[in-house]
PDB file of C-alpha atoms in Angstrom:
ATOM      1  CA  GLY K  14      40.798 -13.808  18.765  1.00 53.00           C
ATOM      2  CA  ALA K  15      37.426 -12.085  17.557  1.00 81.00           C
ATOM      3  CA  GLY K  16      37.608  -9.429  21.220  1.00 93.00           C
ATOM      4  CA  VAL K  17      39.628  -8.054  23.792  1.00 96.00           C
ATOM      5  CA  SER K  18      41.432 -11.006  26.286  1.00 96.00           C
ATOM      6  CA  GLN K  19      41.814 -10.841  28.988  1.00 97.00           C
ATOM      7  CA  SER K  20      43.325 -13.416  32.586  1.00 97.00           C
ATOM      8  CA  PRO K  21      42.883 -15.195  34.579  1.00 97.00           C
ATOM      9  CA  SER K  22      39.284 -14.263  34.774  1.00 96.00           C
ATOM     10  CA  ASN K  23      39.298 -15.416  38.835  1.00 97.00           C
ATOM     11  CA  LYS K  24      42.368 -14.385  41.747  1.00 97.00           C
ATOM     12  CA  VAL K  25      42.080 -15.244  44.808  1.00 98.00           C
ATOM     13  CA  THR K  26      45.046 -13.665  46.351  1.00 97.00           C
ATOM     14  CA  GLU K  27      45.973 -12.289  49.967  1.00 97.00           C
ATOM     15  CA  LYS K  28      46.784  -8.801  51.627  1.00 97.00           C
ATOM     16  CA  GLY K  29      50.304  -7.707  50.660  1.00 97.00           C
ATOM     17  CA  LYS K  30      51.118 -10.286  47.271  1.00 98.00           C
ATOM     18  CA  ASP K  31      51.778  -8.791  44.405  1.00 98.00           C
ATOM     19  CA  VAL K  32      49.577  -9.787  41.297  1.00 98.00           C
ATOM     20  CA  GLU K  33      49.861  -8.877  37.131  1.00 98.00           C
ATOM     21  CA  LEU K  34      46.518  -9.199  34.707  1.00 98.00           C
ATOM     22  CA  ARG K  35      46.700  -9.790  31.548  1.00 98.00           C
ATOM     23  CA  CYS K  36      44.424  -8.207  28.508  1.00 97.00           C
ATOM     24  CA  ASP K  37      45.166  -9.121  24.810  1.00 96.00           C
ATOM     25  CA  PRO K  38      43.243  -6.386  23.343  1.00 96.00           C
ATOM     26  CA  ILE K  39      41.421  -6.692  19.198  1.00 95.00           C
ATOM     27  CA  SER K  40      44.164  -7.728  16.778  1.00 92.00           C
ATOM     28  CA  GLY K  41      44.479  -3.719  15.196  1.00 91.00           C
ATOM     29  CA  HIS K  42      43.401  -1.709  18.311  1.00 93.00           C
ATOM     30  CA  THR K  43      45.698   1.482  18.649  1.00 92.00           C
ATOM     31  CA  ALA K  44      44.509   2.338  22.323  1.00 94.00           C
ATOM     32  CA  LEU K  45      43.721   0.186  25.425  1.00 96.00           C
ATOM     33  CA  TYR K  46      41.985   0.536  28.080  1.00 97.00           C
ATOM     34  CA  TRP K  47      42.710  -0.523  32.273  1.00 98.00           C
ATOM     35  CA  TYR K  48      39.080   0.017  33.917  1.00 97.00           C
ATOM     36  CA  ARG K  49      37.910  -0.962  37.735  1.00 96.00           C
ATOM     37  CA  GLN K  50      34.824  -1.741  38.575  1.00 93.00           C
ATOM     38  CA  SER K  51      33.756  -1.968  42.621  1.00 90.00           C
ATOM     39  CA  LEU K  52      30.756  -2.889  44.261  1.00 81.00           C
ATOM     40  CA  GLY K  53      29.470   0.665  45.044  1.00 68.00           C
ATOM     41  CA  GLN K  54      31.964   2.510  43.303  1.00 72.00           C
ATOM     42  CA  GLY K  55      30.862   1.372  39.739  1.00 80.00           C
ATOM     43  CA  LEU K  56      33.632   1.509  36.828  1.00 91.00           C
ATOM     44  CA  GLU K  57      37.040   4.163  37.383  1.00 93.00           C
ATOM     45  CA  PHE K  58      39.021   4.112  35.301  1.00 95.00           C
ATOM     46  CA  LEU K  59      42.450   4.143  36.313  1.00 97.00           C
ATOM     47  CA  ILE K  60      45.057   4.198  32.216  1.00 97.00           C
ATOM     48  CA  TYR K  61      45.575   4.188  28.780  1.00 95.00           C
ATOM     49  CA  PHE K  62      48.082   3.685  26.751  1.00 94.00           C
ATOM     50  CA  GLN K  63      47.401   4.748  22.301  1.00 92.00           C
ATOM     51  CA  GLY K  64      50.620   3.629  20.096  1.00 87.00           C
ATOM     52  CA  ASN K  65      53.922   4.847  21.184  1.00 86.00           C
ATOM     53  CA  SER K  66      52.531   8.099  22.744  1.00 89.00           C
ATOM     54  CA  ALA K  67      53.333   8.188  26.729  1.00 91.00           C
ATOM     55  CA  PRO K  68      50.348   6.919  28.600  1.00 93.00           C
ATOM     56  CA  ASP K  69      47.305   8.917  30.951  1.00 94.00           C
ATOM     57  CA  LYS K  70      48.028   7.356  33.898  1.00 95.00           C
ATOM     58  CA  SER K  71      46.274   9.971  35.979  1.00 94.00           C
ATOM     59  CA  GLY K  72      43.341   6.963  37.231  1.00 94.00           C
ATOM     60  CA  LEU K  73      45.927   4.654  39.610  1.00 97.00           C
ATOM     61  CA  PRO K  74      44.899   5.210  42.712  1.00 95.00           C
ATOM     62  CA  SER K  75      48.434   4.638  44.023  1.00 95.00           C
ATOM     63  CA  ASP K  76      52.194   4.318  43.017  1.00 96.00           C
ATOM     64  CA  ARG K  77      51.482   0.705  43.612  1.00 98.00           C
ATOM     65  CA  PHE K  78      49.381  -0.011  40.360  1.00 98.00           C
ATOM     66  CA  SER K  79      51.387  -0.521  37.442  1.00 97.00           C
ATOM     67  CA  ALA K  80      50.231  -1.073  34.380  1.00 97.00           C
ATOM     68  CA  GLU K  81      53.237  -1.831  31.013  1.00 95.00           C
ATOM     69  CA  ARG K  82      52.184  -2.205  27.173  1.00 95.00           C
ATOM     70  CA  THR K  83      54.592  -4.438  25.696  1.00 86.00           C
ATOM     71  CA  GLY K  84      54.612  -4.405  21.596  1.00 82.00           C
ATOM     72  CA  GLY K  85      51.278  -2.107  20.642  1.00 78.00           C
ATOM     73  CA  SER K  86      49.687  -5.327  21.323  1.00 91.00           C
ATOM     74  CA  VAL K  87      49.672  -6.739  25.001  1.00 95.00           C
ATOM     75  CA  SER K  88      49.538  -5.392  29.021  1.00 97.00           C
ATOM     76  CA  THR K  89      49.959  -5.942  32.144  1.00 98.00           C
ATOM     77  CA  LEU K  90      48.257  -4.662  35.103  1.00 98.00           C
ATOM     78  CA  THR K  91      50.255  -5.235  37.712  1.00 98.00           C
ATOM     79  CA  ILE K  92      49.342  -5.038  42.043  1.00 98.00           C
ATOM     80  CA  GLN K  93      51.632  -4.841  44.596  1.00 98.00           C
ATOM     81  CA  ARG K  94      51.414  -5.262  48.421  1.00 98.00           C
ATOM     82  CA  THR K  95      47.793  -6.117  46.855  1.00 98.00           C
ATOM     83  CA  GLN K  96      45.000  -3.997  50.539  1.00 97.00           C
ATOM     84  CA  GLN K  97      41.331  -5.576  50.663  1.00 96.00           C
ATOM     85  CA  GLU K  98      40.143  -2.236  48.862  1.00 94.00           C
ATOM     86  CA  ASP K  99      41.730  -3.518  45.641  1.00 96.00           C
ATOM     87  CA  SER K 100      39.542  -6.229  45.284  1.00 96.00           C
ATOM     88  CA  ALA K 101      37.345  -5.365  42.503  1.00 96.00           C
ATOM     89  CA  VAL K 102      36.561  -6.572  38.361  1.00 95.00           C
ATOM     90  CA  TYR K 103      39.461  -5.457  36.563  1.00 97.00           C
ATOM     91  CA  LEU K 104      38.461  -4.393  32.875  1.00 96.00           C
ATOM     92  CA  CYS K 105      40.827  -3.927  29.366  1.00 97.00           C
ATOM     93  CA  ALA K 106      39.426  -2.405  26.853  1.00 96.00           C
ATOM     94  CA  SER K 107      40.151  -1.562  23.237  1.00 96.00           C
ATOM     95  CA  SER K 108      39.338   1.090  21.010  1.00 94.00           C
ATOM     96  CA  LEU K 109      40.675   0.877  16.755  1.00 91.00           C
ATOM     97  CA  VAL K 110      42.124   5.098  17.987  1.00 86.00           C
ATOM     98  CA  LEU K 111      41.095   7.026  20.774  1.00 83.00           C
ATOM     99  CA  SER K 112      37.427   6.873  20.884  1.00 85.00           C
ATOM    100  CA  GLY K 113      35.109   6.247  23.731  1.00 87.00           C
ATOM    101  CA  GLU K 114      33.808   2.296  21.695  1.00 91.00           C
ATOM    102  CA  LEU K 115      35.327   0.745  22.955  1.00 95.00           C
ATOM    103  CA  PHE K 116      35.453  -3.108  23.576  1.00 96.00           C
ATOM    104  CA  PHE K 117      35.605  -3.939  27.119  1.00 96.00           C
ATOM    105  CA  GLY K 118      36.804  -8.110  27.964  1.00 96.00           C
ATOM    106  CA  GLU K 119      35.508  -9.826  30.697  1.00 94.00           C
ATOM    107  CA  GLY K 120      37.298  -8.649  32.805  1.00 95.00           C
ATOM    108  CA  SER K 121      39.918 -10.267  36.070  1.00 97.00           C
ATOM    109  CA  ARG K 122      38.245 -10.669  38.993  1.00 96.00           C
ATOM    110  CA  LEU K 123      40.387 -10.363  42.149  1.00 97.00           C
ATOM    111  CA  THR K 124      39.615 -10.585  45.931  1.00 97.00           C
ATOM    112  CA  VAL K 125      42.622  -9.831  48.688  1.00 97.00           C
ATOM    113  CA  LEU K 126      41.766 -11.397  51.378  1.00 95.00           C
TER     114      LEU K 126
ATOM    115  CA  GLY A  19      34.746  16.954  39.813  1.00 58.00           C
ATOM    116  CA  GLU A  20      32.891  15.979  36.980  1.00 67.00           C
ATOM    117  CA  ASP A  21      29.857  13.215  37.540  1.00 87.00           C
ATOM    118  CA  VAL A  22      27.379  10.668  35.769  1.00 92.00           C
ATOM    119  CA  GLU A  23      24.030  10.143  38.330  1.00 93.00           C
ATOM    120  CA  GLN A  24      21.832   7.134  37.345  1.00 94.00           C
ATOM    121  CA  SER A  25      19.192   5.993  39.191  1.00 90.00           C
ATOM    122  CA  LEU A  26      20.389   2.147  39.848  1.00 91.00           C
ATOM    123  CA  PHE A  27      17.134   0.041  39.314  1.00 95.00           C
ATOM    124  CA  LEU A  28      13.974   0.429  37.224  1.00 97.00           C
ATOM    125  CA  SER A  29      11.298  -2.697  36.328  1.00 97.00           C
ATOM    126  CA  VAL A  30       9.086  -2.504  33.468  1.00 97.00           C
ATOM    127  CA  ARG A  31       6.864  -5.834  31.816  1.00 97.00           C
ATOM    128  CA  GLU A  32       7.459  -7.014  28.448  1.00 97.00           C
ATOM    129  CA  GLY A  33       6.787  -4.594  26.324  1.00 97.00           C
ATOM    130  CA  ASP A  34       6.503  -1.750  27.239  1.00 97.00           C
ATOM    131  CA  SER A  35       8.490   1.246  26.858  1.00 97.00           C
ATOM    132  CA  SER A  36      12.188   1.546  29.445  1.00 97.00           C
ATOM    133  CA  VAL A  37      13.256   5.085  29.678  1.00 97.00           C
ATOM    134  CA  ILE A  38      16.335   4.927  32.059  1.00 97.00           C
ATOM    135  CA  ASN A  39      17.685   8.187  33.042  1.00 96.00           C
ATOM    136  CA  CYS A  40      21.740   9.742  33.408  1.00 95.00           C
ATOM    137  CA  THR A  41      22.391  13.428  34.744  1.00 95.00           C
ATOM    138  CA  TYR A  42      26.148  14.444  34.312  1.00 91.00           C
ATOM    139  CA  THR A  43      28.132  17.380  35.277  1.00 87.00           C
ATOM    140  CA  ASP A  44      30.368  18.820  32.310  1.00 81.00           C
ATOM    141  CA  SER A  45      29.204  20.935  30.008  1.00 78.00           C
ATOM    142  CA  SER A  46      32.939  20.249  28.129  1.00 80.00           C
ATOM    143  CA  SER A  47      31.790  16.891  27.300  1.00 76.00           C
ATOM    144  CA  THR A  48      31.394  16.154  23.544  1.00 83.00           C
ATOM    145  CA  TYR A  49      30.399  12.764  23.528  1.00 90.00           C
ATOM    146  CA  LEU A  50      27.743  10.897  25.880  1.00 92.00           C
ATOM    147  CA  TYR A  51      27.991   7.559  25.594  1.00 94.00           C
ATOM    148  CA  TRP A  52      25.141   4.561  26.928  1.00 97.00           C
ATOM    149  CA  TYR A  53      26.936   0.862  27.330  1.00 97.00           C
ATOM    150  CA  LYS A  54      24.844  -2.282  28.174  1.00 97.00           C
ATOM    151  CA  GLN A  55      26.712  -5.112  30.862  1.00 94.00           C
ATOM    152  CA  GLU A  56      24.659  -8.458  30.687  1.00 93.00           C
ATOM    153  CA  PRO A  57      25.801 -10.549  33.825  1.00 86.00           C
ATOM    154  CA  GLY A  58      29.050 -12.340  33.788  1.00 81.00           C
ATOM    155  CA  ALA A  59      29.861 -10.485  31.020  1.00 84.00           C
ATOM    156  CA  GLY A  60      31.918  -7.241  30.137  1.00 86.00           C
ATOM    157  CA  LEU A  61      30.446  -3.900  28.609  1.00 93.00           C
ATOM    158  CA  GLN A  62      29.138  -3.262  25.435  1.00 95.00           C
ATOM    159  CA  LEU A  63      28.610  -0.108  23.395  1.00 96.00           C
ATOM    160  CA  LEU A  64      24.947   0.209  22.331  1.00 96.00           C
ATOM    161  CA  THR A  65      24.822   3.717  21.073  1.00 95.00           C
ATOM    162  CA  TYR A  66      25.911   6.879  21.921  1.00 93.00           C
ATOM    163  CA  ILE A  67      25.112  10.889  20.999  1.00 93.00           C
ATOM    164  CA  PHE A  68      27.495  13.693  20.088  1.00 91.00           C
ATOM    165  CA  SER A  69      26.796  16.962  21.934  1.00 87.00           C
ATOM    166  CA  ASN A  70      25.219  18.914  19.577  1.00 88.00           C
ATOM    167  CA  MET A  71      22.260  16.923  18.449  1.00 89.00           C
ATOM    168  CA  ASP A  72      19.040  17.037  20.386  1.00 92.00           C
ATOM    169  CA  MET A  73      17.583  13.575  19.185  1.00 94.00           C
ATOM    170  CA  LYS A  74      19.979  10.039  17.694  1.00 94.00           C
ATOM    171  CA  GLN A  75      17.373   6.764  17.015  1.00 95.00           C
ATOM    172  CA  ASP A  76      18.792   3.431  16.210  1.00 92.00           C
ATOM    173  CA  GLN A  77      16.176   0.875  16.239  1.00 94.00           C
ATOM    174  CA  ARG A  78      14.812   0.558  18.944  1.00 96.00           C
ATOM    175  CA  LEU A  79      16.912   2.818  20.729  1.00 96.00           C
ATOM    176  CA  THR A  80      16.382   7.058  21.347  1.00 97.00           C
ATOM    177  CA  VAL A  81      18.698   9.076  23.298  1.00 97.00           C
ATOM    178  CA  LEU A  82      17.121  11.905  23.763  1.00 96.00           C
ATOM    179  CA  LEU A  83      20.020  14.782  25.227  1.00 95.00           C
ATOM    180  CA  ASN A  84      18.772  18.456  26.618  1.00 93.00           C
ATOM    181  CA  LYS A  85      22.544  20.075  27.426  1.00 91.00           C
ATOM    182  CA  LYS A  86      20.716  23.123  29.324  1.00 90.00           C
ATOM    183  CA  ASP A  87      19.296  20.375  31.873  1.00 92.00           C
ATOM    184  CA  LYS A  88      22.645  18.391  31.477  1.00 91.00           C
ATOM    185  CA  HIS A  89      20.392  14.490  31.047  1.00 94.00           C
ATOM    186  CA  LEU A  90      20.808  11.944  28.819  1.00 95.00           C
ATOM    187  CA  SER A  91      18.006   9.358  28.963  1.00 97.00           C
ATOM    188  CA  LEU A  92      17.890   6.220  26.436  1.00 97.00           C
ATOM    189  CA  ARG A  93      14.552   4.678  26.426  1.00 97.00           C
ATOM    190  CA  ILE A  94      13.720   0.851  24.797  1.00 97.00           C
ATOM    191  CA  ALA A  95      10.943  -0.039  22.455  1.00 97.00           C
ATOM    192  CA  ASP A  96       9.026  -2.960  22.914  1.00 97.00           C
ATOM    193  CA  THR A  97      11.537  -3.499  26.424  1.00 97.00           C
ATOM    194  CA  GLN A  98      11.904  -7.769  25.793  1.00 96.00           C
ATOM    195  CA  THR A  99      14.063 -10.107  28.340  1.00 94.00           C
ATOM    196  CA  GLY A 100      16.606 -10.168  26.691  1.00 93.00           C
ATOM    197  CA  ASP A 101      16.834  -6.675  26.770  1.00 96.00           C
ATOM    198  CA  SER A 102      17.743  -7.433  31.300  1.00 96.00           C
ATOM    199  CA  ALA A 103      21.064  -5.850  31.810  1.00 96.00           C
ATOM    200  CA  ILE A 104      22.887  -3.131  33.498  1.00 95.00           C
ATOM    201  CA  TYR A 105      23.280  -0.022  31.118  1.00 97.00           C
ATOM    202  CA  PHE A 106      25.472   2.801  32.055  1.00 96.00           C
ATOM    203  CA  CYS A 107      25.465   6.360  30.787  1.00 95.00           C
ATOM    204  CA  ALA A 108      28.636   7.604  30.633  1.00 94.00           C
ATOM    205  CA  GLU A 109      30.720  10.747  28.872  1.00 91.00           C
ATOM    206  CA  SER A 110      33.291  11.613  27.755  1.00 87.00           C
ATOM    207  CA  ASN A 111      36.278  13.441  29.749  1.00 76.00           C
ATOM    208  CA  GLY A 112      36.115  17.654  28.445  1.00 72.00           C
ATOM    209  CA  SER A 113      35.769  18.202  25.232  1.00 68.00           C
ATOM    210  CA  SER A 114      38.639  15.425  23.620  1.00 75.00           C
ATOM    211  CA  ASN A 115      37.058  12.663  23.487  1.00 77.00           C
ATOM    212  CA  THR A 116      39.902   9.718  24.505  1.00 83.00           C
ATOM    213  CA  GLY A 117      38.101   6.995  26.458  1.00 85.00           C
ATOM    214  CA  LYS A 118      38.490   8.715  29.306  1.00 89.00           C
ATOM    215  CA  LEU A 119      34.768   8.025  29.889  1.00 92.00           C
ATOM    216  CA  ILE A 120      33.126   8.671  33.337  1.00 92.00           C
ATOM    217  CA  PHE A 121      30.484   6.253  33.895  1.00 93.00           C
ATOM    218  CA  GLY A 122      27.682   6.680  36.351  1.00 93.00           C
ATOM    219  CA  GLN A 123      27.327   3.672  38.670  1.00 92.00           C
ATOM    220  CA  GLY A 124      24.656   1.954  36.105  1.00 94.00           C
ATOM    221  CA  THR A 125      21.272   0.899  36.216  1.00 96.00           C
ATOM    222  CA  THR A 126      20.169  -2.023  36.878  1.00 96.00           C
ATOM    223  CA  LEU A 127      16.846  -2.915  34.014  1.00 97.00           C
ATOM    224  CA  GLN A 128      14.155  -6.228  35.516  1.00 97.00           C
ATOM    225  CA  VAL A 129      12.099  -7.074  32.131  1.00 96.00           C
ATOM    226  CA  LYS A 130       9.156  -9.210  33.705  1.00 95.00           C
ATOM    227  CA  PRO A 131       7.040 -11.461  31.496  1.00 91.00           C
TER     228      PRO A 131
END
């Protein structure tokens, strides 16, 4: 597609359940990023992937969070044993090369009850 | 640690100039960015400035950088109702430009007709 595509756009889950969020970046973009946007917290970096290099996971808040990027394209962010504080909008972005010129998707809004 | 601060709200009349201010703490940041987020949408890159520049102009947008004071501003000339959005200032994390950005909390710009 023309832009970064994320699914689901909305997800409501119960505390303790696992969730998977998907990101389909712009074709040809080598770098893919996950950010989290919470009320009162702004945007925080979670993880990025660049080509075949090891991902930079320095922003993942706990070991319940993990992400993978298969075939250098689609990425999945997994949150295990969700907690209420995980409620946020999870934004995926991609860029042609590793840079701050990011193209963002519309986000996946996660609500943990 | 690194931090980016913005005022939360700005209201202007249509046709006036808007000035959105931002302060940052990491003096090694090489790039500083302005992103725009319209309701229900992902972030969109508006413009950026390299740290060795004082000013950058792009149509109605003017970015001013005071590196000594670590102060960045975005001026929007002839503000229109379509400019109503949340504006985020962001700095690159350290001297490398990896797309791992530190964002401010965003300034909501309200443009009154």
